């Protein structure tokens, strides 16, 4: 959750920018008027009398304030992205993945649930960073194979979910089979290949997301039970 100050000073849209600029302009004018009153205990109210003071006091104040506003706007965007993104892989976190996928469930698509095979053994055979490298390599592979409209998130540990909106089951299964072929990972002087098992389920536009996630996870467990680099459809779609 970002700071209320960031939310206040970080404009979210054009109206936000206009309102904040208007408030700053009023603040500049008020500052100059206040300066006049303090200096000679008078308030002349003649705009021409304040022109020089506005140039000397108002413009620097306005420039600094707008710079702070712009920085706050960028910070707000960065904080929002950080709250939604898994730091290791750069993929969406679970809650962000579910939220974005839910918005696209009105159309049909394919949901994939992936898990790296034998991750515990990889960590045991190589250094303790090997598992992290495998996850990062898989995330890179997913970015290469998915579209801008697809949704990819790290669900838990080594489990990653991918929602392919508007993608038929057979095409989604083809994507899963390509992912399962293996990924080359290098750690130190060692190069090795890791495989991925995938559970696949068709989103029909009616089944709730929680149910689809359960079906995809069940298919993933059956895939892993068969061995490495396996792809399995959900029980209800085995005939597809």
Coordinates of C-alpha atoms in Angstrom, one line a residue:
X1 CA 0.0 0.0 0.0
X2 CA 1.5 3.4 -1.0
X3 CA 1.7 6.4 1.2
X4 CA -1.3 8.8 1.3
X5 CA 1.1 11.6 0.5
X6 CA 2.1 9.8 -2.7
X7 CA -1.6 9.2 -3.5
X8 CA -2.3 12.9 -2.9
X9 CA 0.6 14.4 -4.9
X10 CA 0.9 11.7 -7.6
X11 CA -1.8 12.6 -10.2
X12 CA -3.6 9.6 -11.6
X13 CA -5.1 11.3 -14.7
X14 CA -5.5 14.6 -16.6
X15 CA -8.1 15.9 -14.2
X16 CA -5.7 15.1 -11.3
X17 CA -2.9 17.0 -13.0
X18 CA -5.2 20.1 -13.7
X19 CA -6.5 20.2 -10.1
X20 CA -3.0 20.0 -8.6
X21 CA -1.6 22.7 -11.0
X22 CA -4.5 24.9 -10.1
X23 CA -3.9 24.5 -6.4
X24 CA -0.2 25.2 -6.9
X25 CA -1.0 28.3 -8.9
X26 CA -3.3 29.6 -6.1
X27 CA -0.6 28.7 -3.6
X28 CA 2.0 30.8 -5.5
X29 CA -0.3 33.8 -5.7
X30 CA -1.2 33.5 -2.0
X31 CA 2.5 33.3 -1.1
X32 CA 3.3 36.5 -3.0
X33 CA 0.3 38.3 -1.5
X34 CA 1.4 37.1 2.0
X35 CA 4.9 38.3 1.3
X36 CA 3.6 41.8 0.5
X37 CA 1.5 41.9 3.7
X38 CA 4.4 40.8 5.9
X39 CA 6.8 43.2 4.3
X40 CA 4.8 46.4 4.5
X41 CA 1.6 45.4 6.4
X42 CA -0.5 46.3 3.4
X43 CA -2.5 44.5 0.7
X44 CA -2.6 46.5 -2.4
X45 CA -4.6 44.1 -4.6
X46 CA -3.0 45.5 -7.8
X47 CA -1.7 42.7 -10.0
X48 CA 1.0 44.8 -11.6
X49 CA 2.5 45.5 -8.2
X50 CA 3.1 41.8 -7.7
X51 CA 4.6 40.9 -11.1
X52 CA 8.2 41.2 -10.0
X53 CA 7.6 39.3 -6.8
X54 CA 5.8 36.5 -8.7
X55 CA 8.8 36.1 -10.9
X56 CA 11.3 36.0 -8.1
X57 CA 9.2 34.0 -5.6
X58 CA 6.4 32.3 -7.4
X59 CA 8.1 30.8 -10.4
X60 CA 10.8 29.0 -8.4
X61 CA 8.2 27.7 -6.0
X62 CA 6.0 26.6 -8.8
X63 CA 8.9 24.8 -10.6
X64 CA 10.0 23.0 -7.4
X65 CA 6.4 22.0 -6.6
X66 CA 5.6 20.6 -10.0
X67 CA 8.9 18.7 -10.0
X68 CA 7.9 17.1 -6.7
X69 CA 4.5 16.3 -8.1
X70 CA 5.9 14.6 -11.2
X71 CA 8.3 12.6 -9.0
X72 CA 5.4 11.5 -6.8
X73 CA 3.5 10.4 -9.8
X74 CA 6.3 8.2 -11.0
X75 CA 6.8 6.8 -7.5
X76 CA 3.1 6.0 -7.3
X77 CA 3.4 4.0 -10.5
X78 CA 6.5 2.2 -9.4
X79 CA 5.0 1.3 -6.0
X80 CA 1.9 0.0 -7.6
X81 CA 3.9 -2.2 -10.0
X82 CA 6.0 -3.5 -7.1
X83 CA 3.0 -4.4 -5.1
X84 CA 1.7 -6.5 -8.0
X85 CA 4.9 -8.1 -9.2
X86 CA 7.0 -11.0 -7.9
X87 CA 10.5 -9.6 -7.3
X88 CA 12.4 -12.7 -8.3
X89 CA 10.7 -13.5 -11.6
X90 CA 9.1 -10.2 -12.6
X91 CA 5.8 -12.1 -13.0
X92 CA 2.5 -11.1 -11.4
X93 CA 1.9 -12.1 -7.8
X94 CA -0.9 -14.6 -7.1
X95 CA -3.5 -12.0 -6.2
X96 CA -2.8 -9.8 -9.2
X97 CA -2.9 -12.8 -11.5
X98 CA -6.3 -13.9 -10.2
X99 CA -7.6 -10.3 -10.3
X100 CA -6.6 -9.8 -14.0
X101 CA -7.7 -13.2 -15.1
X102 CA -11.1 -12.8 -13.4
X103 CA -11.7 -9.7 -15.6
X104 CA -11.1 -11.7 -18.8
X105 CA -13.1 -14.8 -17.9
X106 CA -16.2 -13.6 -19.8
X107 CA -14.5 -14.9 -22.9
X108 CA -13.2 -18.4 -23.5
X109 CA -9.6 -19.2 -23.1
X110 CA -7.1 -21.8 -21.8
X111 CA -5.6 -21.9 -18.3
X112 CA -2.2 -23.5 -17.8
X113 CA -0.6 -24.5 -14.5
X114 CA 3.1 -25.2 -14.6
X115 CA 5.6 -26.6 -12.2
X116 CA 9.4 -27.2 -12.5
X117 CA 10.2 -30.9 -12.3
X118 CA 12.5 -32.1 -9.5
X119 CA 13.3 -28.6 -8.1
X120 CA 14.3 -30.0 -4.7
X121 CA 16.8 -32.4 -6.4
X122 CA 18.2 -29.5 -8.5
X123 CA 18.9 -27.5 -5.4
X124 CA 20.5 -30.5 -3.8
X125 CA 22.8 -31.3 -6.8
X126 CA 23.8 -27.7 -7.5
X127 CA 24.1 -24.6 -5.3
X128 CA 21.2 -23.2 -3.4
X129 CA 20.6 -20.5 -6.1
X130 CA 20.0 -23.1 -8.8
X131 CA 16.2 -23.3 -8.1
X132 CA 15.9 -19.5 -8.3
X133 CA 17.8 -19.5 -11.7
X134 CA 15.4 -22.2 -12.9
X135 CA 12.4 -20.0 -12.0
X136 CA 13.9 -16.9 -13.7
X137 CA 14.7 -18.9 -16.8
X138 CA 11.2 -20.2 -17.0
X139 CA 9.8 -16.6 -16.6
X140 CA 12.0 -15.5 -19.5
X141 CA 10.8 -18.4 -21.6
X142 CA 7.2 -17.5 -20.8
X143 CA 7.7 -13.9 -21.8
X144 CA 9.1 -15.1 -25.2
X145 CA 6.1 -17.5 -25.8
X146 CA 3.2 -15.4 -24.6
X147 CA 1.4 -12.4 -26.0
X148 CA 0.8 -9.0 -24.5
X149 CA -2.8 -10.0 -23.8
X150 CA -1.8 -13.2 -21.9
X151 CA -1.6 -13.2 -18.1
X152 CA 1.3 -14.9 -16.3
X153 CA 1.7 -15.1 -12.6
X154 CA 3.7 -16.9 -9.9
X155 CA 1.2 -18.7 -7.8
X156 CA 3.2 -20.5 -5.2
X157 CA 6.8 -21.6 -4.9
X158 CA 7.8 -23.1 -8.3
X159 CA 4.2 -23.1 -9.6
X160 CA 3.3 -20.6 -12.3
X161 CA -0.1 -20.1 -14.0
X162 CA -0.8 -18.7 -17.5
X163 CA -4.1 -17.6 -18.8
X164 CA -4.4 -17.4 -22.6
X165 CA -7.6 -15.5 -23.4
X166 CA -9.4 -16.4 -26.6
X167 CA -7.1 -19.4 -27.1
X168 CA -8.8 -22.7 -28.0
X169 CA -7.9 -25.8 -26.0
X170 CA -5.8 -27.5 -28.7
X171 CA -3.7 -24.3 -29.2
X172 CA -3.3 -23.9 -25.5
X173 CA -2.2 -27.6 -25.2
X174 CA 0.4 -26.9 -28.0
X175 CA 1.8 -24.0 -25.9
X176 CA 2.0 -26.3 -22.9
X177 CA 3.8 -29.0 -24.9
X178 CA 6.4 -26.5 -26.1
X179 CA 7.0 -25.3 -22.5
X180 CA 7.4 -28.9 -21.3
X181 CA 10.3 -29.6 -23.7
X182 CA 12.9 -28.2 -21.4
X183 CA 14.9 -25.1 -20.5
X184 CA 18.7 -24.7 -20.4
X185 CA 20.0 -23.2 -17.2
X186 CA 23.6 -22.2 -16.4
X187 CA 24.9 -21.9 -12.8
X188 CA 28.6 -21.2 -12.4
X189 CA 30.5 -23.5 -14.8
X190 CA 27.6 -26.0 -14.9
X191 CA 24.9 -26.1 -17.6
X192 CA 21.9 -28.4 -17.2
X193 CA 18.4 -28.8 -18.5
X194 CA 15.2 -28.6 -16.5
X195 CA 11.8 -29.8 -17.6
X196 CA 8.3 -28.5 -16.8
X197 CA 5.0 -30.4 -16.2
X198 CA 1.8 -28.7 -17.2
X199 CA -1.9 -29.0 -16.3
X200 CA -4.3 -27.6 -18.9
X201 CA -8.0 -26.6 -18.6
X202 CA -10.4 -24.9 -20.9
X203 CA -12.1 -21.8 -19.6
X204 CA -15.6 -21.9 -21.0
X205 CA -16.7 -18.4 -19.9
X206 CA -19.0 -19.8 -17.2
X207 CA -16.9 -21.9 -14.8
X208 CA -15.7 -19.8 -11.8
X209 CA -12.0 -19.1 -11.7
X210 CA -11.6 -20.9 -8.3
X211 CA -12.9 -24.1 -10.0
X212 CA -10.7 -23.6 -13.0
X213 CA -7.6 -23.3 -10.8
X214 CA -8.6 -26.5 -8.9
X215 CA -9.0 -28.4 -12.2
X216 CA -5.7 -27.1 -13.6
X217 CA -3.9 -28.0 -10.3
X218 CA -5.4 -31.5 -10.4
X219 CA -4.3 -31.9 -14.0
X220 CA -0.8 -30.7 -13.0
X221 CA -0.5 -33.2 -10.2
X222 CA -1.5 -36.1 -12.6
X223 CA 1.1 -34.8 -15.1
X224 CA 3.8 -34.9 -12.4
X225 CA 2.7 -38.3 -11.3
X226 CA 3.4 -39.6 -14.9
X227 CA 7.0 -38.4 -14.9
X228 CA 8.9 -35.4 -16.2
X229 CA 7.9 -33.1 -19.1
X230 CA 4.3 -34.2 -19.1
X231 CA 1.1 -32.3 -20.2
X232 CA -2.3 -33.4 -18.9
X233 CA -5.8 -32.0 -19.6
X234 CA -8.4 -31.6 -16.8
X235 CA -10.5 -34.7 -16.2
X236 CA -13.6 -33.2 -17.8
X237 CA -11.7 -32.4 -21.0
X238 CA -9.7 -35.6 -21.6
X239 CA -11.7 -36.4 -24.7
X240 CA -10.9 -33.1 -26.3

